[in-house]
Short mmCIF file of C-alpha atoms in Angstrom, two decimals:
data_model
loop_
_atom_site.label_atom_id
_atom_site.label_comp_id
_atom_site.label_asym_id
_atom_site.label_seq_id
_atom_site.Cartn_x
_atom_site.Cartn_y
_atom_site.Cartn_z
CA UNK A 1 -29.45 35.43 -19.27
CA UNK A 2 -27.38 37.07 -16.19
CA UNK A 3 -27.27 35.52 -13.31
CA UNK A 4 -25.29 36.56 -10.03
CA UNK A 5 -25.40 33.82 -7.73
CA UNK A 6 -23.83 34.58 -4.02
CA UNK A 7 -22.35 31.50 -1.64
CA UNK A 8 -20.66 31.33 1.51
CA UNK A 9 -23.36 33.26 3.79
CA UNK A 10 -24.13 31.21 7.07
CA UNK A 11 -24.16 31.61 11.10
CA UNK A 12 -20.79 32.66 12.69
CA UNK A 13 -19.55 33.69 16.44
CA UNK A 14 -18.44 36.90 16.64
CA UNK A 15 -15.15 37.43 15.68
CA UNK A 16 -15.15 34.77 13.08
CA UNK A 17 -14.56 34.56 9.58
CA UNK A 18 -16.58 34.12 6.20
CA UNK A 19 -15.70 34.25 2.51
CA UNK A 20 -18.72 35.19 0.29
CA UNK A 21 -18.45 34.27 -3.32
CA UNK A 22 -20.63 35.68 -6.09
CA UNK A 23 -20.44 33.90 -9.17
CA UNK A 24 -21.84 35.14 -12.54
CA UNK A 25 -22.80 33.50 -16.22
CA UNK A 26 -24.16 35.48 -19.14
CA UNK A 27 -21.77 38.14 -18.94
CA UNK A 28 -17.84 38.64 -18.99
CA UNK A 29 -16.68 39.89 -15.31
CA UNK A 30 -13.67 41.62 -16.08
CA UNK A 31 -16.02 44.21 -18.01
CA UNK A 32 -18.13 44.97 -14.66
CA UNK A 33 -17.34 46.67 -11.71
CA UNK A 34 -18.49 44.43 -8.42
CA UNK A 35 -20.60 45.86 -5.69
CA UNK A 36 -21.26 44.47 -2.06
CA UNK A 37 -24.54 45.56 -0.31
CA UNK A 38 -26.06 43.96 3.05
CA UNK A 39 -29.52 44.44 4.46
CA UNK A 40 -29.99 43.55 7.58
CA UNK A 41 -33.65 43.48 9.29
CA UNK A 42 -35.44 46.71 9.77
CA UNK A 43 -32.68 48.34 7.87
CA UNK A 44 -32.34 50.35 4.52
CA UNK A 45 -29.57 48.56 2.39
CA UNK A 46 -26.08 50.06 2.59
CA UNK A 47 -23.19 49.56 0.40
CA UNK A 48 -20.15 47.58 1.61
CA UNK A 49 -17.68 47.49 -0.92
CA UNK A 50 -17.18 47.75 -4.17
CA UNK A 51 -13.77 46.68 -6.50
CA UNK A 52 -13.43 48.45 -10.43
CA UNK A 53 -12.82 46.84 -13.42
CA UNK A 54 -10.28 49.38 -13.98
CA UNK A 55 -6.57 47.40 -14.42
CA UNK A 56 -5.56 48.72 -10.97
CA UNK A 57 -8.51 47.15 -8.92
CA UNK A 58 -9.32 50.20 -7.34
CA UNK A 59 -11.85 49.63 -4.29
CA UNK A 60 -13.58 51.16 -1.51
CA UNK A 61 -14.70 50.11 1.61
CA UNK A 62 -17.38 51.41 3.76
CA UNK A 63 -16.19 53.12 6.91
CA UNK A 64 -17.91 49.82 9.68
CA UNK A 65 -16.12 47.51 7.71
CA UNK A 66 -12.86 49.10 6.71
CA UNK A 67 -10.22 47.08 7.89
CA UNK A 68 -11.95 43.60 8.39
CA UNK A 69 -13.42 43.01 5.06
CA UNK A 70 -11.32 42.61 1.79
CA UNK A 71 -12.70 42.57 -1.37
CA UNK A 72 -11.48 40.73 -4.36
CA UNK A 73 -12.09 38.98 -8.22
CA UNK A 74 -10.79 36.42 -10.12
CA UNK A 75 -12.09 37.16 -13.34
CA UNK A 76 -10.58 34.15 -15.11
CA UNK A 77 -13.23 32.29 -12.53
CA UNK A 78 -15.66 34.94 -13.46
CA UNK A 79 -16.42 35.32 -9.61
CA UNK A 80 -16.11 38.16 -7.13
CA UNK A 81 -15.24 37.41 -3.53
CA UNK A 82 -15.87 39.07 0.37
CA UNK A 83 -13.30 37.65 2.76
CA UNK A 84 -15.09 38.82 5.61
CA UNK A 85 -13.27 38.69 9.24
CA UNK A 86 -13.56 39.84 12.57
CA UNK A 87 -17.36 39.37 12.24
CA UNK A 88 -19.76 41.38 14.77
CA UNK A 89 -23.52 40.98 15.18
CA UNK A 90 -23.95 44.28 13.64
CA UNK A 91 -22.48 42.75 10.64
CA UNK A 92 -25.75 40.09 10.36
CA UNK A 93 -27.42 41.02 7.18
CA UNK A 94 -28.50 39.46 3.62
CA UNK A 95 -25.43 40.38 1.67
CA UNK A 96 -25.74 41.31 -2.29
CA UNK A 97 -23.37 40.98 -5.19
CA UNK A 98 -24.01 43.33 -7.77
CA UNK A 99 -22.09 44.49 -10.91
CA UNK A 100 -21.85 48.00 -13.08
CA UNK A 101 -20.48 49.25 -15.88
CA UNK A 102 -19.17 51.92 -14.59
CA UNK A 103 -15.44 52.40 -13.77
CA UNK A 104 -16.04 54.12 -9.47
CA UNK A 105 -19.67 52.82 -8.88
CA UNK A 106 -20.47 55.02 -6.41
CA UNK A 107 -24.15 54.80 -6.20
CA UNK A 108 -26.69 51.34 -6.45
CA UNK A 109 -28.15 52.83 -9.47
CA UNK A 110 -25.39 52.23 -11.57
CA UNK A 111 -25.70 48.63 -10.58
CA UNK A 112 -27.21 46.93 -13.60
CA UNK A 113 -27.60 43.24 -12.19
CA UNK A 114 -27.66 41.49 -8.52
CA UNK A 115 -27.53 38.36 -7.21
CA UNK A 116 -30.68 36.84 -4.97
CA UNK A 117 -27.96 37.46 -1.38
CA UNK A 118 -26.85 35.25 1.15
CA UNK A 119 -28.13 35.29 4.84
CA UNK A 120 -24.88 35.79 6.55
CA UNK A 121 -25.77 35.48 11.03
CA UNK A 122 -23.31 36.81 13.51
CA UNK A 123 -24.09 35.13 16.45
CA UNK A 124 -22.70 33.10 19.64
#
């Protein structure tokens, strides 16, 4: 079966660095578009990021992280990755990987699979 499994969550100062992975089996990566979401306590969940499967890697970036995060895939590893830098406390969340079929996954209901997240604590 499909399983996303995210790594690489974990407590941080602010202005630190972390580089979620989110590693899948039962399916072929470079056939899925990948999706970042976070949900952080008391919050709805928000997208983050997402890259396409397209050949140019097209991505998008929400607007709070634009600039610090960068998402990527190595689909010969069959893994996605968030570098994630410049960290704030408003960036504390459980982080998602998900993936779509769809080329520009715009919206989480064209996610067909997630992973379980990864607590990731911006802190000092």
């Amino acid at each position: 079966q499909v399983q996303l499994v995210e790594s690489g969550g974990g407590l941080v100062q602010p202005g630190g660095s972390l580089r979620l992975s989110c590693a899948a089996s039962g399916l072929t990566l470079d056939n899925y578009s990948i999706g970042w979401f976070r949900q952080a306590p008391g919050k709805e969940r928000e997208g983050v990021s997402w890259i396409s499967k397209s050949s140019d890697g097209s991505t998008w970036y929400a607007d709070s992280v634009k600039g610090r995060f960068t998402i990527s895939r190595d689909n010969a590893k069959n893994t996605g990755y968030l570098q994630m830098n410049s960290l704030k406390p408003e960036d504390t969340a459980v982080y998602y990987c998900a993936t779509a079929r769809t080329v520009v996954p715009w919206y989480p209901y064209e996610y067909d699979y997630w992973g379980q997240g990864t607590q990731v604590t911006v802190s000092s």
